[in-house]
CSV table of C-alpha atoms in Angstrom, one decimal:
chain,number,residue,atom,x,y,z
X,1,MET,CA,102.4,115.5,155.8
X,2,SER,CA,105.1,117.5,154.2
X,3,ASN,CA,106.3,117.3,150.9
X,4,ALA,CA,109.6,115.5,151.9
X,5,SER,CA,107.2,113.1,152.7
X,6,LEU,CA,106.0,112.1,149.2
X,7,GLY,CA,109.8,110.6,148.4
X,8,ALA,CA,110.3,111.4,145.1
X,9,GLY,CA,107.2,112.8,143.9
X,10,ALA,CA,106.7,116.2,142.5
X,11,PRO,CA,105.5,118.8,145.3
X,12,ILE,CA,101.4,119.2,145.6
X,13,GLY,CA,99.9,121.4,142.8
X,14,GLU,CA,102.9,121.2,140.9
X,15,ALA,CA,103.4,119.3,137.4
X,16,ARG,CA,105.3,116.2,137.3
X,17,PRO,CA,108.0,116.7,134.8
X,18,LYS,CA,107.0,115.3,131.0
X,19,GLY,CA,109.1,112.0,130.0
X,20,ALA,CA,111.4,112.5,127.0
X,21,LEU,CA,108.7,111.0,124.7
X,22,ASP,CA,106.1,113.1,126.3
X,23,ARG,CA,108.1,116.0,125.3
X,24,PHE,CA,109.7,115.0,121.6
X,25,PHE,CA,106.1,113.8,120.5
X,26,LYS,CA,104.0,117.0,122.1
X,27,LEU,CA,101.5,114.1,123.7
X,28,SER,CA,100.1,116.4,126.3
X,29,GLU,CA,99.9,120.0,124.2
X,30,ARG,CA,97.6,118.0,121.9
X,31,GLY,CA,95.9,115.2,124.6
X,32,SER,CA,97.2,112.4,124.2
X,33,SER,CA,99.3,109.9,125.6
X,34,VAL,CA,101.6,107.1,124.5
X,35,PRO,CA,98.4,103.8,124.9
X,36,GLN,CA,96.3,106.4,123.0
X,37,GLU,CA,98.8,106.6,120.1
X,38,ALA,CA,99.6,102.6,120.3
X,39,ILE,CA,95.9,101.7,119.9
X,40,ALA,CA,95.1,104.6,117.2
X,41,GLY,CA,98.9,103.0,116.0
X,42,LEU,CA,97.1,99.6,115.3
X,43,THR,CA,94.2,100.8,114.0
X,44,THR,CA,95.8,102.4,111.4
X,45,PHE,CA,97.7,99.3,110.7
X,46,ALA,CA,95.1,97.0,110.6
X,47,ALA,CA,93.4,99.1,108.3
X,48,MET,CA,96.4,99.6,105.6
X,49,ALA,CA,97.5,95.7,105.8
X,50,TYR,CA,96.1,94.7,103.2
X,51,ILE,CA,98.5,96.3,101.4
X,52,ILE,CA,101.6,93.8,102.3
X,53,ALA,CA,98.8,91.4,100.1
X,54,VAL,CA,97.5,93.6,97.4
X,55,ASN,CA,100.5,95.5,96.1
X,56,PRO,CA,102.6,92.2,95.1
X,57,ALA,CA,99.8,90.8,93.9
X,58,ILE,CA,99.6,93.6,91.4
X,59,MET,CA,103.1,94.7,90.6
X,60,SER,CA,103.8,90.9,90.1
X,61,GLN,CA,101.6,91.0,87.1
X,62,ALA,CA,104.8,93.2,85.9
X,63,GLY,CA,106.8,90.3,85.7
X,64,MET,CA,108.9,91.1,89.1
X,65,ASP,CA,109.1,88.8,92.1
X,66,ARG,CA,106.2,88.5,94.0
X,67,GLY,CA,108.2,87.3,97.6
X,68,ASP,CA,110.5,90.1,97.4
X,69,LEU,CA,107.6,92.7,96.4
X,70,VAL,CA,106.1,91.9,100.0
X,71,ILE,CA,109.5,92.6,101.4
X,72,ALA,CA,109.7,95.7,99.6
X,73,THR,CA,106.4,97.0,100.5
X,74,ALA,CA,107.1,96.5,104.1
X,75,LEU,CA,110.1,98.1,103.8
X,76,ALA,CA,109.2,100.9,102.1
X,77,ALA,CA,106.0,101.6,104.8
X,78,ILE,CA,108.6,101.8,107.4
X,79,PHE,CA,111.0,103.8,106.3
X,80,GLY,CA,108.1,106.5,105.1
X,81,SER,CA,106.0,105.9,108.7
X,82,VAL,CA,109.2,106.5,110.8
X,83,MET,CA,110.0,109.5,109.1
X,84,MET,CA,106.7,111.0,109.3
X,85,GLY,CA,106.2,110.0,112.5
X,86,LEU,CA,110.3,111.8,114.2
X,87,THR,CA,110.4,114.8,111.2
X,88,ALA,CA,106.4,115.5,110.6
X,89,ASN,CA,105.3,114.5,113.8
X,90,LEU,CA,102.2,113.5,112.4
X,91,PRO,CA,99.4,110.2,113.1
X,92,LEU,CA,100.0,109.6,109.0
X,93,ALA,CA,101.2,106.2,108.0
X,94,VAL,CA,102.6,106.4,104.5
X,95,ALA,CA,103.0,103.0,102.5
X,96,PRO,CA,103.3,102.2,98.3
X,97,ALA,CA,100.3,103.9,97.0
X,98,MET,CA,97.6,101.7,95.6
X,99,GLY,CA,96.3,103.6,91.8
X,100,SER,CA,99.4,104.6,90.9
X,101,ASN,CA,100.6,100.5,91.5
X,102,VAL,CA,98.0,99.5,89.3
X,103,VAL,CA,99.2,102.4,86.5
X,104,PHE,CA,102.5,100.8,87.1
X,105,THR,CA,101.6,97.7,86.1
X,106,PHE,CA,98.6,97.7,83.7
X,107,ILE,CA,99.5,101.0,81.8
X,108,LEU,CA,103.2,101.7,82.0
X,109,VAL,CA,104.2,97.8,81.8
X,110,LYS,CA,101.2,95.8,80.2
X,111,GLY,CA,99.9,98.3,78.5
X,112,MET,CA,103.4,100.5,77.1
X,113,GLY,CA,105.8,98.2,76.8
X,114,VAL,CA,107.8,99.9,79.3
X,115,PRO,CA,110.0,97.6,81.2
X,116,TRP,CA,109.4,97.1,85.0
X,117,GLN,CA,113.3,98.5,85.5
X,118,GLY,CA,112.5,101.8,83.3
X,119,ALA,CA,108.9,102.1,85.0
X,120,LEU,CA,111.1,102.1,88.5
X,121,ALA,CA,112.9,104.6,87.4
X,122,MET,CA,110.2,107.2,86.3
X,123,VAL,CA,108.4,106.6,90.0
X,124,CYS,CA,112.4,107.1,91.4
X,125,PHE,CA,112.4,110.3,89.2
X,126,THR,CA,109.4,112.0,90.5
X,127,GLY,CA,110.1,111.6,94.0
X,128,VAL,CA,113.0,113.8,93.3
X,129,VAL,CA,110.3,116.5,91.5
X,130,PHE,CA,107.7,116.0,94.6
X,131,LEU,CA,110.9,116.3,96.7
X,132,LEU,CA,111.9,119.6,94.8
X,133,LEU,CA,108.2,121.1,94.8
X,134,SER,CA,108.5,120.0,98.7
X,135,LEU,CA,111.5,122.1,99.4
X,136,THR,CA,110.4,124.9,98.3
X,137,LYS,CA,107.1,125.2,100.5
X,138,LEU,CA,105.3,125.1,97.0
X,139,ARG,CA,103.1,122.2,98.5
X,140,GLU,CA,102.5,123.7,101.7
X,141,LYS,CA,101.9,127.2,100.4
X,142,VAL,CA,99.3,125.3,98.2
X,143,ALA,CA,98.0,123.7,101.6
X,144,LYS,CA,97.3,127.3,103.2
X,145,ASP,CA,96.1,129.1,100.4
X,146,VAL,CA,93.3,126.5,99.0
X,147,PRO,CA,90.3,128.3,100.6
X,148,GLU,CA,88.5,126.5,103.1
X,149,VAL,CA,85.2,125.8,101.0
X,150,LEU,CA,88.0,123.3,98.6
X,151,LYS,CA,89.2,121.9,101.5
X,152,VAL,CA,86.1,121.0,102.7
X,153,GLY,CA,85.0,119.2,99.4
X,154,ILE,CA,88.4,117.2,99.7
X,155,SER,CA,88.1,116.3,103.3
X,156,ALA,CA,84.0,115.2,102.3
X,157,ALA,CA,84.9,113.8,99.0
X,158,VAL,CA,87.4,111.3,100.7
X,159,GLY,CA,85.2,110.6,103.5
X,160,ALA,CA,82.8,109.4,101.1
X,161,TYR,CA,85.1,108.0,98.9
X,162,ILE,CA,86.3,105.8,102.3
X,163,VAL,CA,82.6,104.4,103.0
X,164,PHE,CA,82.0,103.4,99.2
X,165,ILE,CA,85.3,101.6,98.5
X,166,ALA,CA,84.9,99.9,102.1
X,167,LEU,CA,81.4,99.2,101.3
X,168,ARG,CA,82.5,97.7,97.5
X,169,GLY,CA,85.6,95.7,98.7
X,170,ALA,CA,83.2,94.0,101.2
X,171,GLY,CA,80.9,93.0,98.5
X,172,PHE,CA,77.9,95.1,100.6
X,173,VAL,CA,78.2,97.4,97.1
X,174,VAL,CA,77.8,95.3,93.8
X,175,ALA,CA,77.9,96.1,90.1
X,176,ASN,CA,74.1,96.2,88.8
X,177,PRO,CA,73.6,96.6,85.1
X,178,GLY,CA,70.7,98.2,84.8
X,179,THR,CA,71.3,101.1,87.7
X,180,PHE,CA,75.3,100.4,88.3
X,181,ILE,CA,75.4,99.7,91.5
X,182,ALA,CA,73.1,98.0,94.1
X,183,MET,CA,73.7,96.8,97.4
X,184,GLY,CA,74.5,93.1,97.7
X,185,SER,CA,72.2,89.8,98.5
X,186,LEU,CA,71.1,90.1,102.3
X,187,ARG,CA,71.1,86.0,101.6
X,188,GLU,CA,74.7,85.7,101.0
X,189,PRO,CA,76.1,86.0,104.4
X,190,ALA,CA,79.3,87.7,103.6
X,191,VAL,CA,77.1,90.7,103.2
X,192,LEU,CA,75.2,90.0,106.3
X,193,LEU,CA,78.3,90.0,108.4
X,194,THR,CA,79.0,93.4,107.0
X,195,LEU,CA,75.7,94.7,107.7
X,196,ALA,CA,76.0,93.5,111.4
X,197,GLY,CA,79.5,95.4,111.8
X,198,ILE,CA,78.2,98.1,110.3
X,199,LEU,CA,75.4,98.8,112.6
X,200,VAL,CA,77.2,97.7,116.0
X,201,THR,CA,80.5,99.7,114.9
X,202,PRO,CA,78.9,103.0,115.3
X,203,MET,CA,77.3,101.9,118.3
X,204,LEU,CA,81.1,101.2,120.2
X,205,VAL,CA,82.3,104.3,118.8
X,206,ALA,CA,79.5,106.5,120.3
X,207,ARG,CA,79.9,104.4,123.7
X,208,GLN,CA,83.7,105.6,123.2
X,209,VAL,CA,84.8,101.7,124.3
X,210,PRO,CA,88.7,102.3,123.8
X,211,GLY,CA,89.7,100.8,120.9
X,212,ALA,CA,86.6,100.6,119.1
X,213,LEU,CA,87.6,100.2,115.4
X,214,ILE,CA,90.3,97.7,115.6
X,215,LEU,CA,88.0,95.7,118.3
X,216,SER,CA,85.2,96.1,115.7
X,217,ILE,CA,88.2,94.8,113.2
X,218,ALA,CA,89.6,91.7,115.9
X,219,VAL,CA,86.0,90.4,116.2
X,220,LEU,CA,84.6,90.2,112.9
X,221,THR,CA,87.9,88.5,111.3
X,222,VAL,CA,87.1,85.9,113.8
X,223,ILE,CA,83.6,85.7,113.5
X,224,GLY,CA,84.5,85.6,109.2
X,225,CYS,CA,86.3,82.3,110.6
X,226,PHE,CA,83.1,80.5,110.9
X,227,VAL,CA,81.0,82.5,108.0
X,228,PRO,CA,81.3,80.8,104.7
X,229,LEU,CA,81.0,82.2,101.1
X,230,PRO,CA,79.3,80.7,98.5
X,231,ASN,CA,82.0,78.8,97.4
X,232,GLY,CA,82.1,76.6,100.9
X,233,THR,CA,85.0,78.5,102.4
X,234,ALA,CA,85.4,80.6,105.6
X,235,ILE,CA,85.2,84.6,105.2
X,236,THR,CA,88.5,84.8,107.0
X,237,LYS,CA,90.9,81.9,106.0
X,238,ALA,CA,94.1,80.4,107.5
X,239,PRO,CA,97.1,81.9,106.8
X,240,SER,CA,99.5,79.8,104.9
X,241,ALA,CA,102.0,80.0,107.7
X,242,PHE,CA,102.8,82.0,110.9
X,243,LEU,CA,106.3,82.5,110.9
X,244,ALA,CA,107.8,83.8,107.3
X,245,LEU,CA,111.5,84.8,108.1
X,246,PRO,CA,112.5,88.1,106.1
X,247,HIS,CA,115.0,88.3,103.0
X,248,TRP,CA,116.6,90.5,101.3
X,249,PRO,CA,114.7,91.6,98.3
X,250,SER,CA,117.4,91.4,95.9
X,251,ASN,CA,115.8,90.7,92.7
X,252,THR,CA,114.2,94.3,93.2
X,253,PHE,CA,116.4,96.2,95.0
X,254,GLY,CA,118.6,99.3,92.7
X,255,GLN,CA,116.8,97.6,89.6
X,256,LEU,CA,116.6,100.9,88.0
X,257,ASP,CA,117.0,101.9,84.5
X,258,PHE,CA,117.2,105.3,83.8
X,259,SER,CA,118.7,105.3,80.4
X,260,TYR,CA,115.5,103.9,79.0
X,261,MET,CA,113.9,106.7,80.7
X,262,PHE,CA,115.4,109.3,79.3
X,263,GLN,CA,116.0,107.6,75.7
X,264,ASN,CA,112.3,107.8,75.7
X,265,PHE,CA,111.1,110.5,77.8
X,266,ILE,CA,108.6,111.9,75.5
X,267,VAL,CA,106.9,108.8,74.8
X,268,VAL,CA,106.9,108.9,79.3
X,269,LEU,CA,106.1,112.0,79.9
X,270,PRO,CA,102.6,111.9,79.8
X,271,ILE,CA,102.6,109.0,82.5
X,272,LEU,CA,105.6,111.2,84.1
X,273,PHE,CA,102.7,114.1,84.3
X,274,TYR,CA,100.4,111.4,85.8
X,275,PHE,CA,102.2,110.4,88.6
X,276,VAL,CA,103.4,113.9,89.7
X,277,CYS,CA,99.8,115.2,89.4
X,278,ALA,CA,98.3,112.0,91.1
X,279,GLU,CA,100.8,112.2,94.5
X,280,PHE,CA,101.0,115.7,94.6
X,281,PHE,CA,97.3,116.0,95.0
X,282,SER,CA,96.4,112.9,96.4
X,283,THR,CA,98.6,113.3,99.1
X,284,LEU,CA,97.8,116.7,99.7
X,285,ALA,CA,94.2,115.6,100.1
X,286,THR,CA,95.5,113.4,102.5
X,287,VAL,CA,97.4,115.1,104.7
X,288,ILE,CA,94.8,118.4,104.8
X,289,GLY,CA,92.0,115.6,105.3
X,290,VAL,CA,94.2,113.9,108.3
X,291,THR,CA,95.0,116.7,110.4
X,292,GLY,CA,91.6,118.4,109.9
X,293,ALA,CA,89.9,115.2,111.5
X,294,ALA,CA,92.6,115.4,114.1
X,295,ASN,CA,92.1,119.4,114.6
X,296,LEU,CA,96.0,119.7,114.0
X,297,ARG,CA,95.4,122.6,111.6
X,298,ARG,CA,96.1,125.9,112.7
X,299,PRO,CA,93.6,129.0,112.7
X,300,ASP,CA,94.7,130.5,109.3
X,301,GLY,CA,94.5,127.0,108.0
X,302,SER,CA,97.8,125.9,108.0
X,303,ILE,CA,99.1,122.4,108.4
X,304,PRO,CA,101.9,122.3,111.7
X,305,ASN,CA,105.6,120.8,110.0
X,306,ALA,CA,103.9,120.6,106.7
X,307,THR,CA,107.1,121.1,104.6
X,308,ALA,CA,108.1,118.0,106.8
X,309,ALA,CA,105.3,115.9,105.4
X,310,PHE,CA,105.5,116.2,101.6
X,311,SER,CA,109.3,115.9,101.8
X,312,THR,CA,108.7,112.7,103.7
X,313,ASP,CA,106.3,111.3,100.7
X,314,ALA,CA,108.3,113.0,98.3
X,315,THR,CA,111.8,110.6,99.8
X,316,ALA,CA,109.5,107.7,100.7
X,317,THR,CA,109.0,107.9,96.4
X,318,ILE,CA,112.8,108.0,96.0
X,319,VAL,CA,113.4,105.1,98.0
X,320,GLY,CA,110.4,102.8,97.2
X,321,PRO,CA,111.9,102.6,93.9
X,322,ILE,CA,115.1,101.5,95.5
X,323,LEU,CA,113.7,99.0,96.7
X,324,GLY,CA,111.1,97.6,94.3
X,325,THR,CA,108.0,99.1,94.9
X,326,SER,CA,106.1,101.9,93.1
X,327,VAL,CA,105.0,105.3,94.4
X,328,VAL,CA,104.9,105.7,97.8
X,329,THR,CA,102.4,108.5,99.6
X,330,ALA,CA,100.9,109.6,103.0
X,331,TYR,CA,97.6,107.0,103.5
X,332,ILE,CA,93.9,107.8,103.9
X,333,GLU,CA,93.9,104.9,106.2
X,334,SER,CA,95.2,107.1,108.8
X,335,VAL,CA,92.2,109.3,109.5
X,336,THR,CA,91.1,105.3,111.3
X,337,GLY,CA,94.0,106.1,113.5
X,338,VAL,CA,93.4,109.5,114.1
X,339,GLN,CA,89.5,108.8,114.8
X,340,ALA,CA,91.2,105.8,117.5
X,341,GLY,CA,92.7,108.8,119.7
X,342,GLY,CA,96.1,109.2,117.6
X,343,ARG,CA,97.4,113.1,117.3
X,344,THR,CA,101.2,112.8,117.1
X,345,GLY,CA,103.1,111.1,114.9
X,346,LEU,CA,103.9,108.4,117.6
X,347,THR,CA,101.1,106.8,115.9
X,348,SER,CA,103.2,106.3,112.6
X,349,ILE,CA,105.8,105.0,114.3
X,350,THR,CA,103.3,102.1,116.0
X,351,VAL,CA,102.7,101.5,112.1
X,352,ALA,CA,106.4,101.3,110.9
X,353,ALA,CA,106.8,98.5,114.1
X,354,LEU,CA,104.1,97.1,113.1
X,355,PHE,CA,105.3,96.7,109.5
X,356,PHE,CA,108.3,95.5,110.9
X,357,LEU,CA,106.9,92.4,112.8
X,358,ALA,CA,104.8,92.0,109.6
X,359,LEU,CA,108.1,91.2,108.0
X,360,PHE,CA,108.2,87.8,110.0
X,361,VAL,CA,104.6,87.2,110.5
X,362,TRP,CA,103.2,88.8,107.2
X,363,PRO,CA,100.9,86.2,106.0
X,364,VAL,CA,98.8,86.4,109.4
X,365,PHE,CA,97.4,89.7,108.7
X,366,THR,CA,96.7,89.2,105.2
X,367,VAL,CA,93.8,87.3,106.5
X,368,ILE,CA,92.0,90.3,107.5
X,369,PRO,CA,88.9,90.0,104.9
X,370,PRO,CA,87.4,93.5,103.7
X,371,GLN,CA,84.1,92.5,105.4
X,372,ALA,CA,86.2,93.2,109.2
X,373,THR,CA,87.4,96.5,108.1
X,374,ALA,CA,84.5,98.1,106.0
X,375,PRO,CA,82.5,98.8,109.2
X,376,ALA,CA,85.3,100.7,111.0
X,377,LEU,CA,86.5,102.2,107.6
X,378,VAL,CA,82.4,103.6,107.1
X,379,VAL,CA,82.1,104.8,110.5
X,380,VAL,CA,85.6,107.2,109.6
X,381,GLY,CA,84.0,108.5,106.1
X,382,VAL,CA,80.9,109.7,107.7
X,383,LEU,CA,82.9,111.3,110.6
X,384,MET,CA,84.8,112.9,107.9
X,385,LEU,CA,81.3,114.6,106.6
X,386,GLN,CA,81.2,116.8,109.6
X,387,GLY,CA,83.2,119.5,107.5
X,388,LEU,CA,80.5,120.1,105.9
X,389,THR,CA,78.4,122.1,108.8
X,390,ARG,CA,81.5,124.5,108.8
X,391,ILE,CA,79.5,126.0,105.1
X,392,ASP,CA,77.3,127.3,104.2
X,393,LEU,CA,75.8,125.4,101.6
X,394,GLY,CA,73.1,127.9,100.8
X,395,GLN,CA,75.6,129.3,98.8
X,396,LEU,CA,76.1,128.1,95.1
X,397,THR,CA,79.3,129.5,95.3
X,398,ASN,CA,80.0,126.9,98.2
X,399,ALA,CA,77.4,124.0,97.3
X,400,VAL,CA,78.5,123.1,93.8
X,401,PRO,CA,82.3,123.0,94.3
X,402,VAL,CA,82.1,120.6,97.3
X,403,ALA,CA,78.8,118.5,95.7
X,404,LEU,CA,80.8,118.0,92.4
X,405,THR,CA,84.1,117.2,94.5
X,406,LEU,CA,82.5,114.7,96.8
X,407,LEU,CA,80.3,113.2,93.6
X,408,LEU,CA,82.7,112.8,91.3
X,409,THR,CA,85.3,111.7,93.4
X,410,VAL,CA,82.7,108.5,94.5
X,411,LEU,CA,80.8,108.2,91.0
X,412,THR,CA,84.6,108.0,89.4
X,413,ASN,CA,86.0,106.4,91.6
X,414,ASN,CA,88.9,109.4,91.1
X,415,LEU,CA,90.2,112.0,93.7
X,416,ILE,CA,91.5,113.6,91.3
X,417,ASN,CA,88.9,114.1,88.9
X,418,GLY,CA,86.6,115.5,91.8
X,419,MET,CA,89.2,117.9,92.9
X,420,ALA,CA,89.5,118.8,89.6
X,421,ILE,CA,86.1,119.3,88.4
X,422,GLY,CA,84.9,121.3,91.6
X,423,THR,CA,87.9,123.3,91.5
X,424,LEU,CA,87.2,124.6,88.2
X,425,SER,CA,83.8,124.8,88.9
X,426,TYR,CA,85.0,127.0,91.5
X,427,ILE,CA,87.2,129.5,89.2
X,428,LEU,CA,84.1,129.6,86.9
X,429,LEU,CA,81.5,130.3,89.4
X,430,PHE,CA,83.2,133.4,91.0
X,431,LEU,CA,84.0,134.7,87.1
X,432,ALA,CA,80.6,135.0,86.9
X,433,LEU,CA,79.8,136.5,89.6
X,434,GLY,CA,82.6,139.3,88.5
X,435,ARG,CA,84.8,137.8,91.7
X,436,ALA,CA,87.5,137.0,90.0
X,437,ARG,CA,89.6,139.6,92.1
X,438,GLU,CA,88.9,136.8,95.1
X,439,ILE,CA,90.4,133.8,93.5
X,440,SER,CA,93.8,133.7,94.8
X,441,GLY,CA,96.4,132.6,92.3
X,442,VAL,CA,97.2,129.0,93.9
X,443,VAL,CA,93.7,128.6,92.9
X,444,TRP,CA,94.5,129.8,89.2
X,445,GLY,CA,97.3,127.9,89.2
X,446,LEU,CA,95.8,124.8,90.4
X,447,GLY,CA,92.9,125.1,87.8
X,448,VAL,CA,95.6,125.7,85.1
X,449,VAL,CA,96.9,122.2,86.4
X,450,PHE,CA,93.9,120.4,86.5
X,451,ILE,CA,92.8,121.2,82.8
X,452,ALA,CA,96.4,120.1,82.0
X,453,TYR,CA,95.9,116.8,83.9
X,454,ILE,CA,92.1,116.1,82.6
X,455,ALA,CA,93.7,117.0,78.7
X,456,VAL,CA,96.7,114.0,79.4
X,457,MET,CA,93.8,111.8,80.9
X,458,THR,CA,92.3,112.3,78.0
X,459,ARG,CA,94.8,110.9,75.3
X,460,LEU,CA,95.8,108.3,77.8
X,461,SER,CA,91.9,106.9,77.7
């Protein structure tokens, strides 16, 4: 049979031409496909959809309209995720940041009496600072020149922190007056559901079941409809509505008050410093962790399209406050999509598309309980610990920074604390051994910044 008889097909032995999506997102080059990226996007979205409900719940306590905050949250996520996918081509979803919204509401507005309009202006201003740092490639240099031991420590700390917050959110880990933390009671159905998920989900992943994580989330959510809480209600509650037509967030859009920020600059400077540090290093940790999990870092340790990635979260942090929400950042939950196969920006585009749908049906996505997402996040966190195998923990110069970064992140519930103490211990150990010349300029700079950060946060506490 001649090649001509094969019709429009490519000649035998020749690769078929790549489609536009494949060429733009480099799907084949990174060993991915459109269905694989779609599943990854679905998985990431399922793990972070809670932000649609949680962010408005927190920021509305600052006196802002809750309905407008829902729309602003989704719009900020759409903008940031689309920009990340198109410019950086990385599987990083972007949305309003947890943590910064708490500082915004409870420290700035309720604690210091800053009007929420002035607080939004402060966030926007820090976004401009982030963007300038990104365009000068300072952030990319930091990401490249941070030693491997600190990168692995950050990635492992993020993994351990994901496990902790997932178990805590699901009620599997609870506060205890004697030991600070303890396992929840196995007499509670919610704890048992989480336990079942923790045991079964890794089996699905090990068996390489397609979409294992999102399948786990979906099944546990459905089961939660029939599992009662102590108050008699089901773990998975019925949504208040299945359709919710979006509206423009007119009460929060464009309400920034820069005059307040500049008139009280000395007073708000410590918080500005906090936002800069928190966003700079949390995004750095997320980008390092996610690209590491996706095996996207180059042999020299650099991150592809790092400047575009850092510029994206900076630009999104400028746009977010204009819409009416706090700091917008790359989400560590993106690792769930990476573990589901996401390798390109098409994952981020898929997340953005789902946030667009959420503008119309967001109540449906808010019923996913923490007991359903916790097992998937536990698997993700455990997988992020695998980088420890690349480090010789028999050397104190490696073991101490890694251990302190990981443990202090979890025990203080703050990633920046872990990064700060881990970095400072790295510097002091090398000084003690007379190896100061091996400490890069970037690490010295990080040490100075972290000392200043600790000083500022000590004054705020």
